[in-house]
Coordinates of C-alpha atoms and ligand atoms in Angstrom, one line a residue:
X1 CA 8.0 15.3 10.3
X2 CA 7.1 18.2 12.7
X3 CA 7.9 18.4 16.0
X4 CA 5.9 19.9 18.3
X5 CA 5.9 19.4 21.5
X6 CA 2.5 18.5 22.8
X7 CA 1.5 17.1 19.0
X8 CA 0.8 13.3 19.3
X9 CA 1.1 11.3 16.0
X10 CA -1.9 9.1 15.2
X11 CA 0.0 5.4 13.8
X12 CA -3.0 2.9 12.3
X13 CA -2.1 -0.6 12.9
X14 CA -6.1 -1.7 11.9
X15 CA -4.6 -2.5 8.8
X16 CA -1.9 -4.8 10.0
X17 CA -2.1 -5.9 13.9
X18 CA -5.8 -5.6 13.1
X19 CA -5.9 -7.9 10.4
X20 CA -4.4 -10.6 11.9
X21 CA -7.6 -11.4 13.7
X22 CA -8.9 -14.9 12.8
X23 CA -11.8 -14.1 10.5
X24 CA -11.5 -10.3 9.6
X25 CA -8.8 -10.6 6.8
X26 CA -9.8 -8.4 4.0
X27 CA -8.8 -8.1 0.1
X28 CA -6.6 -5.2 -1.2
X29 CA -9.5 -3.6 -2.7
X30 CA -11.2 -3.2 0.9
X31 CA -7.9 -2.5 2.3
X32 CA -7.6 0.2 0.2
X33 CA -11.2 1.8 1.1
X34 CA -10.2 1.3 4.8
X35 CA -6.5 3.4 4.0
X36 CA -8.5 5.8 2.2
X37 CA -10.8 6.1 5.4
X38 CA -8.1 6.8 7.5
X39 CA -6.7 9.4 5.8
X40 CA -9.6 11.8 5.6
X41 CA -9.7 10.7 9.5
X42 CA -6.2 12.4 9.7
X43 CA -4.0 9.4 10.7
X44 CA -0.9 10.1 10.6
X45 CA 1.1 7.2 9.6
X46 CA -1.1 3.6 8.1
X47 CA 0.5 0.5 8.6
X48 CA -0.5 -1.2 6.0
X49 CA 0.8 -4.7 6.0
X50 CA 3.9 -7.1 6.3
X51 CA 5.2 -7.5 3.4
X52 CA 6.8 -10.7 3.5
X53 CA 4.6 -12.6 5.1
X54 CA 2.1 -13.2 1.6
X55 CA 1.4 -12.0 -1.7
X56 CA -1.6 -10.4 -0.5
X57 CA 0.0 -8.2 2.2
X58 CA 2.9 -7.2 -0.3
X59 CA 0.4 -6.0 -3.2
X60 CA -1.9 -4.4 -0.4
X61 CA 1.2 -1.7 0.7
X62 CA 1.8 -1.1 -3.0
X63 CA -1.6 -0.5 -3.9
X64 CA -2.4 1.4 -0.4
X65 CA 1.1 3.4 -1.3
X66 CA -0.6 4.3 -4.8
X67 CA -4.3 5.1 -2.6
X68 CA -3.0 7.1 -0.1
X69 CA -1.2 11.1 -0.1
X70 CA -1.3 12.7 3.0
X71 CA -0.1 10.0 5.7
X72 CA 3.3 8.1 5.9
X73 CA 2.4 4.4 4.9
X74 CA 4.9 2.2 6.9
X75 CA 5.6 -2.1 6.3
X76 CA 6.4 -3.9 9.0
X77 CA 9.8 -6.7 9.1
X78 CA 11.7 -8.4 11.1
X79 CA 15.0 -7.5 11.6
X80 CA 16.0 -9.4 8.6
X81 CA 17.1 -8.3 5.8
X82 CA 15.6 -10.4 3.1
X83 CA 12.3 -8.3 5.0
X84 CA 13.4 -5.3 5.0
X85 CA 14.4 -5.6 0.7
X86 CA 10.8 -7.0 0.2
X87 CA 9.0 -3.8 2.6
X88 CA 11.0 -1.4 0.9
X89 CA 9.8 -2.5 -2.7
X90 CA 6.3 -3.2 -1.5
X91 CA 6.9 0.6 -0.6
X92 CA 7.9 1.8 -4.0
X93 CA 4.8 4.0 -4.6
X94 CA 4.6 5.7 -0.7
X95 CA 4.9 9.8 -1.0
X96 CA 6.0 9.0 2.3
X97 CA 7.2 6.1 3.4
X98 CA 8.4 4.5 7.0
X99 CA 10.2 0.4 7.2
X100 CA 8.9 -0.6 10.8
X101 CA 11.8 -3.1 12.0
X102 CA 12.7 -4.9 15.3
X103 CA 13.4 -7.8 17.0
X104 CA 12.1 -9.2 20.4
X105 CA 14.2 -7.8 23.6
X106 CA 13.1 -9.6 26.4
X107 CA 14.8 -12.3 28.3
X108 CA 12.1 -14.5 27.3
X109 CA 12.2 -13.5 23.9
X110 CA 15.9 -14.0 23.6
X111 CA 15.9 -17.3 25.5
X112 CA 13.3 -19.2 24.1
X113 CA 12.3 -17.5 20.6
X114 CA 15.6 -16.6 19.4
X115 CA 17.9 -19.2 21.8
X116 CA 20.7 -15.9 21.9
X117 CA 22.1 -13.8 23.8
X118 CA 21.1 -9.8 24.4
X119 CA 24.7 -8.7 23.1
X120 CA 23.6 -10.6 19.8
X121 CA 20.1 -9.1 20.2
X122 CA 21.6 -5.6 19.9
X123 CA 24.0 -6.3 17.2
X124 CA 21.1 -7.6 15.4
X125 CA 19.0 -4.5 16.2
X126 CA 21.3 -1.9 15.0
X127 CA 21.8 -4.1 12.1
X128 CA 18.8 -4.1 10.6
X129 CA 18.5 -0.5 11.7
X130 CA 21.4 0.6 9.6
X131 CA 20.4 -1.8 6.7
X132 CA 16.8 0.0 6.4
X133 CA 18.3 3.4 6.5
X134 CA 20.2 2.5 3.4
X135 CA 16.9 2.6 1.1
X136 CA 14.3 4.9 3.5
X137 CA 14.9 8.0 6.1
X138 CA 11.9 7.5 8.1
X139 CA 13.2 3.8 10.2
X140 CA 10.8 2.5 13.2
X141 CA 12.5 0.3 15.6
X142 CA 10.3 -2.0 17.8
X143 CA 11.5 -3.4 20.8
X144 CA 9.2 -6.7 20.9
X145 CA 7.6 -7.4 24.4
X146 CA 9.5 -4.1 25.5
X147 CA 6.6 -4.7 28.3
X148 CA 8.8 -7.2 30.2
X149 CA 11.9 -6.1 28.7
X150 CA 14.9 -5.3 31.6
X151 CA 14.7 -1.2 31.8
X152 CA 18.6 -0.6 31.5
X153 CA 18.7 -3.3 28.5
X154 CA 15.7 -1.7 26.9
X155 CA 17.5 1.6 27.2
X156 CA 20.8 0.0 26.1
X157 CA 18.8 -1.1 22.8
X158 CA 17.1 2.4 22.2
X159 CA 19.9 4.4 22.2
X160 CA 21.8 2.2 20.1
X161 CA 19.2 2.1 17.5
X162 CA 18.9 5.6 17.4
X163 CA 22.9 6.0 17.0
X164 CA 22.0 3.8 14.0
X165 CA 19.2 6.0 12.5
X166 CA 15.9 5.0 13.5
X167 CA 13.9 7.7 13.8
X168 CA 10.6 6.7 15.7
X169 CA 11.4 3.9 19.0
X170 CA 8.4 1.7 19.9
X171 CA 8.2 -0.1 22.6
X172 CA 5.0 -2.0 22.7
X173 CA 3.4 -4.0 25.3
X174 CA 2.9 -6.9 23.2
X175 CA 1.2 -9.4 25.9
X176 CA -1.1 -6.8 27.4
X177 CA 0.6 -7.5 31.0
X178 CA 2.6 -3.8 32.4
X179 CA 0.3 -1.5 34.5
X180 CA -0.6 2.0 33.9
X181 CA 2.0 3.3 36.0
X182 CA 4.6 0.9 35.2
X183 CA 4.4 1.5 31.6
X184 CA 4.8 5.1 32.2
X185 CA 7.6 4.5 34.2
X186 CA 9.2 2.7 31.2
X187 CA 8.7 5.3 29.3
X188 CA 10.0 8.0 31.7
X189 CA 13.3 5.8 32.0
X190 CA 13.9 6.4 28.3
X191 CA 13.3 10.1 28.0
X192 CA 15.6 10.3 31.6
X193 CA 18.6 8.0 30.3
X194 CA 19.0 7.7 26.7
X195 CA 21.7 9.5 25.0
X196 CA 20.3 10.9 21.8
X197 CA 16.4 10.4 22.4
X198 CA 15.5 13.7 21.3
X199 CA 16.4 12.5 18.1
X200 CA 13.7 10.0 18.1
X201 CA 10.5 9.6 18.7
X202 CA 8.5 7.3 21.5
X203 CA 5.8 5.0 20.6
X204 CA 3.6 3.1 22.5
X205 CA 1.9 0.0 21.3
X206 CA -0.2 -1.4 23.9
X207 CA -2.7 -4.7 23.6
X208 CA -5.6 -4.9 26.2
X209 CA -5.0 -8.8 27.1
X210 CA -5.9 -7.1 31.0
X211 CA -8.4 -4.6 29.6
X212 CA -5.5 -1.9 30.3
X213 CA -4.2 -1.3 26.4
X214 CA -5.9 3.0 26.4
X215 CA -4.7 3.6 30.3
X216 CA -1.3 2.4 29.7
X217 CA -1.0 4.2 26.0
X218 CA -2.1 7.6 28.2
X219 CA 0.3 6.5 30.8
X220 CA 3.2 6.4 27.9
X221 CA 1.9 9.9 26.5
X222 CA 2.0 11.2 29.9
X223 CA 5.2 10.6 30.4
X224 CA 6.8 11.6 27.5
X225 CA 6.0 8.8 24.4
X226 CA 4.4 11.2 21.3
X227 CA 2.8 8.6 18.7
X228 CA 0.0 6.1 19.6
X229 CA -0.2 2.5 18.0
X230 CA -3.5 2.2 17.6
X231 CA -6.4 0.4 15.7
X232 CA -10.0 1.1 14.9
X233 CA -12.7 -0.4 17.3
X234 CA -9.5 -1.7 19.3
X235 CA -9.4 -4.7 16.6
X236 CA -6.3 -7.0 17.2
X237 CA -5.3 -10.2 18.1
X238 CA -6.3 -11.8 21.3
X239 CA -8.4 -9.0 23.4
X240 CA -6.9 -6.4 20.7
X241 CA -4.6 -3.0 20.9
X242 CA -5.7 0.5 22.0
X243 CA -8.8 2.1 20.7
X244 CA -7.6 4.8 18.0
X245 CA -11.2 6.3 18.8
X246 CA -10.9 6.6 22.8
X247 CA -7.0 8.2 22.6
X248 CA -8.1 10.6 20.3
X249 CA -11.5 11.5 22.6
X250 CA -9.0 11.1 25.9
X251 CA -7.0 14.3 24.2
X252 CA -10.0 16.3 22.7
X253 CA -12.0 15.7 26.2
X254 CA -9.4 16.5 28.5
X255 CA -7.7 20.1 27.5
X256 CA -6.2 20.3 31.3
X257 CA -3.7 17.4 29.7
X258 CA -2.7 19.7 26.3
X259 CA -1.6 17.0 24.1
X260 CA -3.2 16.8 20.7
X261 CA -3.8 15.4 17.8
X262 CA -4.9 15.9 14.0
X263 CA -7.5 13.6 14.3
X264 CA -10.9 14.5 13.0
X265 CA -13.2 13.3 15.5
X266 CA -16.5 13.3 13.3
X267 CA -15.0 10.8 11.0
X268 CA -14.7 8.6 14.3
X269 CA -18.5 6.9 14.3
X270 CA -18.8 6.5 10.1
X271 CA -14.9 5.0 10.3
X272 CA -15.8 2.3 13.3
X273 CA -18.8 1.2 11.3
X274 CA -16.9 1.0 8.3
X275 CA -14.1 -1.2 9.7
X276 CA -16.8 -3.3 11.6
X277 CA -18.5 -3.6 8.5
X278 CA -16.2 -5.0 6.5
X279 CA -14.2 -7.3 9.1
X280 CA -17.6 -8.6 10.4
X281 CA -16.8 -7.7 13.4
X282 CA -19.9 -6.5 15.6
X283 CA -18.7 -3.3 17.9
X284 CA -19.4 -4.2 21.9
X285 CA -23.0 -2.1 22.2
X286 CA -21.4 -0.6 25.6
X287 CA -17.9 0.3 23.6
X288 CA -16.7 3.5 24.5
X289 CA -17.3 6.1 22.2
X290 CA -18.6 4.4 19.7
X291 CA -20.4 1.4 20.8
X292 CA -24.9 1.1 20.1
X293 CA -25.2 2.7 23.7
X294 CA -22.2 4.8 24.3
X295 CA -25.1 8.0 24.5
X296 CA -27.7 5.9 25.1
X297 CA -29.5 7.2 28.6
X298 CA -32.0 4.7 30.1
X299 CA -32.3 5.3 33.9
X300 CA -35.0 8.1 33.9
X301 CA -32.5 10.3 36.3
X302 CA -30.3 10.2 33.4
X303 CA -33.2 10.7 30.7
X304 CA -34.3 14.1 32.9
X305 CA -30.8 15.6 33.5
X306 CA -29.6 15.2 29.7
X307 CA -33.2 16.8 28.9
X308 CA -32.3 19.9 31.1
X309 CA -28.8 20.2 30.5
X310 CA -26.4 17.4 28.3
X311 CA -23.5 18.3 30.0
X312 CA -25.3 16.8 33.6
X313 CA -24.7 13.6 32.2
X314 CA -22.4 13.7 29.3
X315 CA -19.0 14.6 28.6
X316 CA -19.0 14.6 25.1
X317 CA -21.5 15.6 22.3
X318 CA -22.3 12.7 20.0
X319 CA -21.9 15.1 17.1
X320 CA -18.1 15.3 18.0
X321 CA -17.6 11.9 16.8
X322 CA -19.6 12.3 13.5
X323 CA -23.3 10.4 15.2
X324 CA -25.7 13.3 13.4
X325 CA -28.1 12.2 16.4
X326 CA -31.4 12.0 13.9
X327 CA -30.7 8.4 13.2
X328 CA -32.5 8.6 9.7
X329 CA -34.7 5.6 10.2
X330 CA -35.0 4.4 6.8
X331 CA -38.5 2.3 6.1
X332 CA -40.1 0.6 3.1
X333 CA -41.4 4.1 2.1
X334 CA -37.3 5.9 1.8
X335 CA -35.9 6.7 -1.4
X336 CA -32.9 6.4 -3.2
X337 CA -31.7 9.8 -1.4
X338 CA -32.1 8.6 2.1
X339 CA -30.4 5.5 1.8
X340 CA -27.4 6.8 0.2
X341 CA -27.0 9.9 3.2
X342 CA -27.7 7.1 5.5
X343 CA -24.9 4.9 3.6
X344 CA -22.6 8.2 3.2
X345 CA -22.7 9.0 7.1
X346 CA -21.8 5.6 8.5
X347 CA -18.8 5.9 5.6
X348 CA -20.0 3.8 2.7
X349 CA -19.6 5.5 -0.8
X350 CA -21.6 4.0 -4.1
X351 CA -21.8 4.6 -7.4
X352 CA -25.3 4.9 -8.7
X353 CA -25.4 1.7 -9.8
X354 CA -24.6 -0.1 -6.7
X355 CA -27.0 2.1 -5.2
X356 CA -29.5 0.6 -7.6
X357 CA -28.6 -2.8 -6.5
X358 CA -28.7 -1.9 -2.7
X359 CA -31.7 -0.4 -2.8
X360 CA -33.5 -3.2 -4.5
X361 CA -32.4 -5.3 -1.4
X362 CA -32.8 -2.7 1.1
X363 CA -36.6 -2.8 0.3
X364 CA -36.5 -6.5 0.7
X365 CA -34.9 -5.9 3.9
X366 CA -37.3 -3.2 5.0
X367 CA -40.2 -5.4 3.8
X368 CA -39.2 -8.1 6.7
X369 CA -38.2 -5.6 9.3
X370 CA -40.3 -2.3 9.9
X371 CA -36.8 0.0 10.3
X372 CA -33.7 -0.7 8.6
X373 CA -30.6 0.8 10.8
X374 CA -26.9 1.9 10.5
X375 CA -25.9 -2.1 11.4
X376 CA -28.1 -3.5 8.7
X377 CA -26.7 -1.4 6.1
X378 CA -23.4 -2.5 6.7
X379 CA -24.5 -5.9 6.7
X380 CA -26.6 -5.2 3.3
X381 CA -23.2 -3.4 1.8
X382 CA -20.6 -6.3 3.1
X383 CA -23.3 -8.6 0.7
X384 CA -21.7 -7.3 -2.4
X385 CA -19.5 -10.1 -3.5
X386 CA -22.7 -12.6 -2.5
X387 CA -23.6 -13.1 -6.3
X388 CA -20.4 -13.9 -7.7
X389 CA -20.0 -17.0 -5.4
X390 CA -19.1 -20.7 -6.5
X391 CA -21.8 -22.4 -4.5
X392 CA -25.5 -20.1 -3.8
X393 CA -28.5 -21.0 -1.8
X394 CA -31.0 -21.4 -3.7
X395 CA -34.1 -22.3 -1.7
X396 CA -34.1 -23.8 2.2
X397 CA -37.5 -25.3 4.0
X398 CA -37.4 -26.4 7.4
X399 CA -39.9 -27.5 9.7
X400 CA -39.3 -27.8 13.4
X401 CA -41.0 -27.9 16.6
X402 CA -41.7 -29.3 20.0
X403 CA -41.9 -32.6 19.4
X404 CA -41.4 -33.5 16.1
X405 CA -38.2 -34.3 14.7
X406 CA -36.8 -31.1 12.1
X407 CA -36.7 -31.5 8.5
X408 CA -34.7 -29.8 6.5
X409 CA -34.9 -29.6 2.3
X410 CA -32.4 -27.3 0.4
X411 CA -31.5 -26.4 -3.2
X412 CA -28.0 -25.4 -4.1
X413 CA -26.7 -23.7 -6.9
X414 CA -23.3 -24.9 -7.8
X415 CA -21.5 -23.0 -10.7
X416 CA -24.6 -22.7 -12.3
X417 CA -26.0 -26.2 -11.8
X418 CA -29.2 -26.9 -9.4
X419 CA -28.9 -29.8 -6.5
X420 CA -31.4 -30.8 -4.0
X421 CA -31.2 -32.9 -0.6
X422 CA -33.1 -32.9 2.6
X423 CA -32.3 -34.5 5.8
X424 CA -33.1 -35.1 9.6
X425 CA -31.0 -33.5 12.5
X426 CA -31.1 -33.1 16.2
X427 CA -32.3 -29.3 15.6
X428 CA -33.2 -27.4 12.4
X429 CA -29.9 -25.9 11.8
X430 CA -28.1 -29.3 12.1
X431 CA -30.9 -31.1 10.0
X432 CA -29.8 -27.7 7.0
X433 CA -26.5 -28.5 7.8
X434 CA -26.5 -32.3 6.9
X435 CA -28.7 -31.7 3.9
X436 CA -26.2 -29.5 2.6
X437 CA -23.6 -31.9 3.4
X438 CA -25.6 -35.2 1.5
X439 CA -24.5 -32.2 -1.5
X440 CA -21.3 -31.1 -0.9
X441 CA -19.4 -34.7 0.5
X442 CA -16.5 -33.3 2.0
X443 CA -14.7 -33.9 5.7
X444 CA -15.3 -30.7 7.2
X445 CA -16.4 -29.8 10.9
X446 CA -17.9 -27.3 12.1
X447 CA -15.4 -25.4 14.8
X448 CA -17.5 -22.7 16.0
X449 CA -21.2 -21.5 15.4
X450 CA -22.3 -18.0 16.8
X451 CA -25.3 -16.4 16.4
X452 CA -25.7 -12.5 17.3
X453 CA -28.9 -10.5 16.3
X454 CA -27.7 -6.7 15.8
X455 CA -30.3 -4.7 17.3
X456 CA -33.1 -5.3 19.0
X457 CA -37.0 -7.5 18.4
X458 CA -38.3 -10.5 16.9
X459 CA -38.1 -8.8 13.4
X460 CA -33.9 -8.2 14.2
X461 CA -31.4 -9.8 11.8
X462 CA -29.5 -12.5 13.1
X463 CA -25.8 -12.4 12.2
X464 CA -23.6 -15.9 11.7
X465 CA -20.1 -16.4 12.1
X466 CA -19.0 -19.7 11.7
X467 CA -15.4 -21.7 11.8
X468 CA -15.3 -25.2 9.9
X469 CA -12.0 -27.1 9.3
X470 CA -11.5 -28.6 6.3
X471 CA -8.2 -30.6 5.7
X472 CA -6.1 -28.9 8.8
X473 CA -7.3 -25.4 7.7
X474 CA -9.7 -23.2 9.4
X475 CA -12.1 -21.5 7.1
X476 CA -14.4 -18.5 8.5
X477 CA -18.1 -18.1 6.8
X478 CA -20.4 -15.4 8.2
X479 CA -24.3 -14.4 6.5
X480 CA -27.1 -12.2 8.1
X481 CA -30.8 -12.7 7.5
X482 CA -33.9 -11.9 9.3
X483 CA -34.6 -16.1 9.6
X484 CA -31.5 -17.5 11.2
X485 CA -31.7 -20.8 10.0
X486 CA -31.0 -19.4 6.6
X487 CA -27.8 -17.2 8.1
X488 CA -26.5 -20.1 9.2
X489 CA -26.4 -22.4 6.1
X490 CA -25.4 -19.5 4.2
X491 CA -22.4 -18.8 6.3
X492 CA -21.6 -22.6 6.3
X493 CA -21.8 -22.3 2.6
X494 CA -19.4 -18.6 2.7
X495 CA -16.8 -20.9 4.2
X496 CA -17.2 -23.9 1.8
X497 CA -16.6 -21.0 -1.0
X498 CA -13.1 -19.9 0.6
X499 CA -11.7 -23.6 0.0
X500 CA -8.8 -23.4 -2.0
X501 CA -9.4 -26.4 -3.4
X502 CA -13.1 -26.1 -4.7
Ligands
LIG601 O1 2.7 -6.3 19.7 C1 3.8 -6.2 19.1 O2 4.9 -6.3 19.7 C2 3.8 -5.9 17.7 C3 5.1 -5.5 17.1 C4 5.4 -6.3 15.9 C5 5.2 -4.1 16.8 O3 2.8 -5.8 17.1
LIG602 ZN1 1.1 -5.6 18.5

């Protein structure tokens, strides 16, 4: 790898520390459009799973490895080495490959998780270290919870592991807890007292559990750290990691700061609604950079200033992050050609004949609602795998009101054969949800129930996550649909479909 002094190296974790999110776990087939993504975004290095930890992950890094040219693709382990032999064949087909290993290095780690000692810590650091160079150059060391770590220790373990031949040090913030300037400070202690770190490079990995994941991953690059750990939309677990999409803005914004990157910044807005897309995983409208109102100006002293001048009131052009600012609105009356520019700039690609199929329900869409938007494309694109499923909705009637109590009839295609039911409830929803359930007679509860319309008005499409536990397993469903009542069975019904046991 280069090395140039004020180059920052872009490290994708979407796919991995992303992915762990409850609810957002994707197949290898959309893992491999998201690696694809992030590769014409110019990311450096993908992570792109753990190998060990399933089936799944391990055929997603070989297939990614197969997908992908340009950027490194790197599989995470723990300092094992039954891990490290499983990441390194999951990494077969990499041009360029990296083995991400490390072991946790704070006293609470090394107390309570590993019930050792931090002489034993570092002896299984360099270790695993020495084991991974064996089979791949390119070695990642990761000092878990490197946050609370003890300085001297931290530097103790960093410059042994880089005796040992990693090449790249992380030292991530895994509970979200350091502040700006003490992370930097951590940082600055390495670069002043580790023997042998201009061999390496410093990563920082930062989570936003205190809403301080981007200020502490500039603090790190401030002082010295020159790859960012970062996902799309800020996905992770818990309140997520760093924003890939507000580092790489930070550095193109602020030129006074010369650090840079080879990010293309107008694949930004088509990548975040790709990823949010197919995680279901709405963006926060006041997200910055990418989020529904990131350049949306509603005072009127805003409105007039932008009008005269757009630099009054913003500090960067939406066009820099790939928003074409014309917002196509597609309506009953757009062709095959709009939709597929519309799908094309927010990052979804289709042959001709899934453009046939969209289309055909983009007009049913666009029948319901008078303009069909970037968020309801996604929704109408994440639909694809809709007809292949197990159990289908047939037909749902409801009638509610004040003072009545709701009634609920349903039909249900199971594998091909038709069921009806209808039932009371306390609400119209419930009296769906117990119809379905006089059908399908199995102990499941429902966990969690959201309901989030997208944009905005009556005519909006109301998006269902929902959480029902079946046997001691959490299963997640989600639908959209312009009448709610319907989301909601319909995502009941996406979770009774992920049952291994159907
Ligand atoms: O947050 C963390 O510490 C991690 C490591 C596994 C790199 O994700
Ligand atoms: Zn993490």
């Amino acid at each position: 790898m280069e090395k140039d002094a004020n180059r920052v190296y872009i490290f994708d974790t979407s796919l991995r520390d992303g992915e762990q999110v409850p609810g957002c776990q994707l197949n290898t087939v959309e893992k491999i459009q998201v690696a694809k993504g992030l590769e014409s975004l110019g990311v450096d290095i993908i992570e792109a799973g753990f190998p060990i930890s399933s089936p799944g992950d391990f055929n997603s890094v070989v297939e990614i490895s197969k997908a992908v040219t340009w950027p490194t693709v790197c599989a995470l382990t723990r300092a094992v080495e039954k891990d490290i032999d499983v990441a390194v064949e999951a990494l077969k087909y990499a041009k360029h490959k990296r083995i991400h290993t490390g072991i946790g290095t704070s006293d609470s780690h090394i107390k309570y998780k590993f019930n050792s000692t931090r002489e034993e810590i570092l002896e299984r650091a360099v270790k695993a270290v020495k084991y991974a160079k064996k089979f791949v150059e390119d070695i990642e060391f990761y000092a878990e919870d490197a946050g609370r770590t003890d300085n001297e220790f931290l530097a103790k373990v960093v410059e042994a592991v880089i005796k040992a031949g990693a090449t790249v040090v992380n030292i991530p913030d895994t509970t979200g807890y350091c502040l700006p300037e003490e992370y930097g400070a951590k940082i600055k202690y390495l670069c002043d007292n580790v023997v042998g770190i201009e061999n390496a490079i410093i990563s920082t990995h930062c989570h936003n559990d205190l809403g301080m994941a981007t200020a502490n991953t500039m603090s790190g690059l401030l002082n010295g750290a020159r790859q960012a750990e970062v996902t799309i939309n800020g996905i992770g677990e818990r309140a997520g990691n760093t924003a890939l999409e507000e580092i790489a803005m930070i550095m193109r914004s602020h030129s006074d700061i010369d650090l840079w990157t080879n990010i293309n910044s107008q694949r930004l807005y088509p990548m975040s609604r790709m990823v949010s897309g197919l995680m279901n995983m709405p963006v926060q409208a006041n997200k910055a950079i990418v989020g529904r109102n990131a350049f949306a100006h509603s005072s009127g002293i805003h409105q007039d200033g932008v009008i005269k001048n757009m630099s009054t009131y913003e500090i960067i052009d939406p066009k820099d992050i790939g928003l074409d600012g014309n917002s196509i609105v597609l309506t009953a009356r757009s062709g095959h050609a709009a939709l597929r520019t519309r799908l094309e700039a927010i990052g979804i690609k289709v042959d001709d004949n899934r453009l046939d199929e969209l289309y055909k329900q983009f007009l049913v869409m666009a029948d319901k609602k008078k303009e069909v938007n970037d968020e309801d494309l996604l929704v109408l694109a994440g639909n694809e795998n809709k007809d292949s499923h197990h159990i289908k909705l047939d037909y749902l009637q409801v009638t509610s009101g004040l003072g009545v109590r709701p009634v609920a009839s349903l039909g249900l295609d199971i594998a091909g054969e038709h069921f009806e039911a209808a039932s009371t409830g306390n609400g119209p929803v419930d009296a769906a949800i117990n119809a379905l359930k006089t059908i399908i007679k199995r102990q499941m509860v429902l966990k969690e129930f959201t309901i989030q319309n997208i944009t905005k008005g009556s005519n909006d499409l109301g998006k269902v996550h929902m959480q029902v536990e079946y046997k001691g397993k959490t299963y997640y469903g989600f639908s959209a649909n312009t009448d709610i009542i319907a989301a909601s069975v319909e995502a009941y019904i996406d979770c009774i479909n992920k049952f291994t046991d159907r």
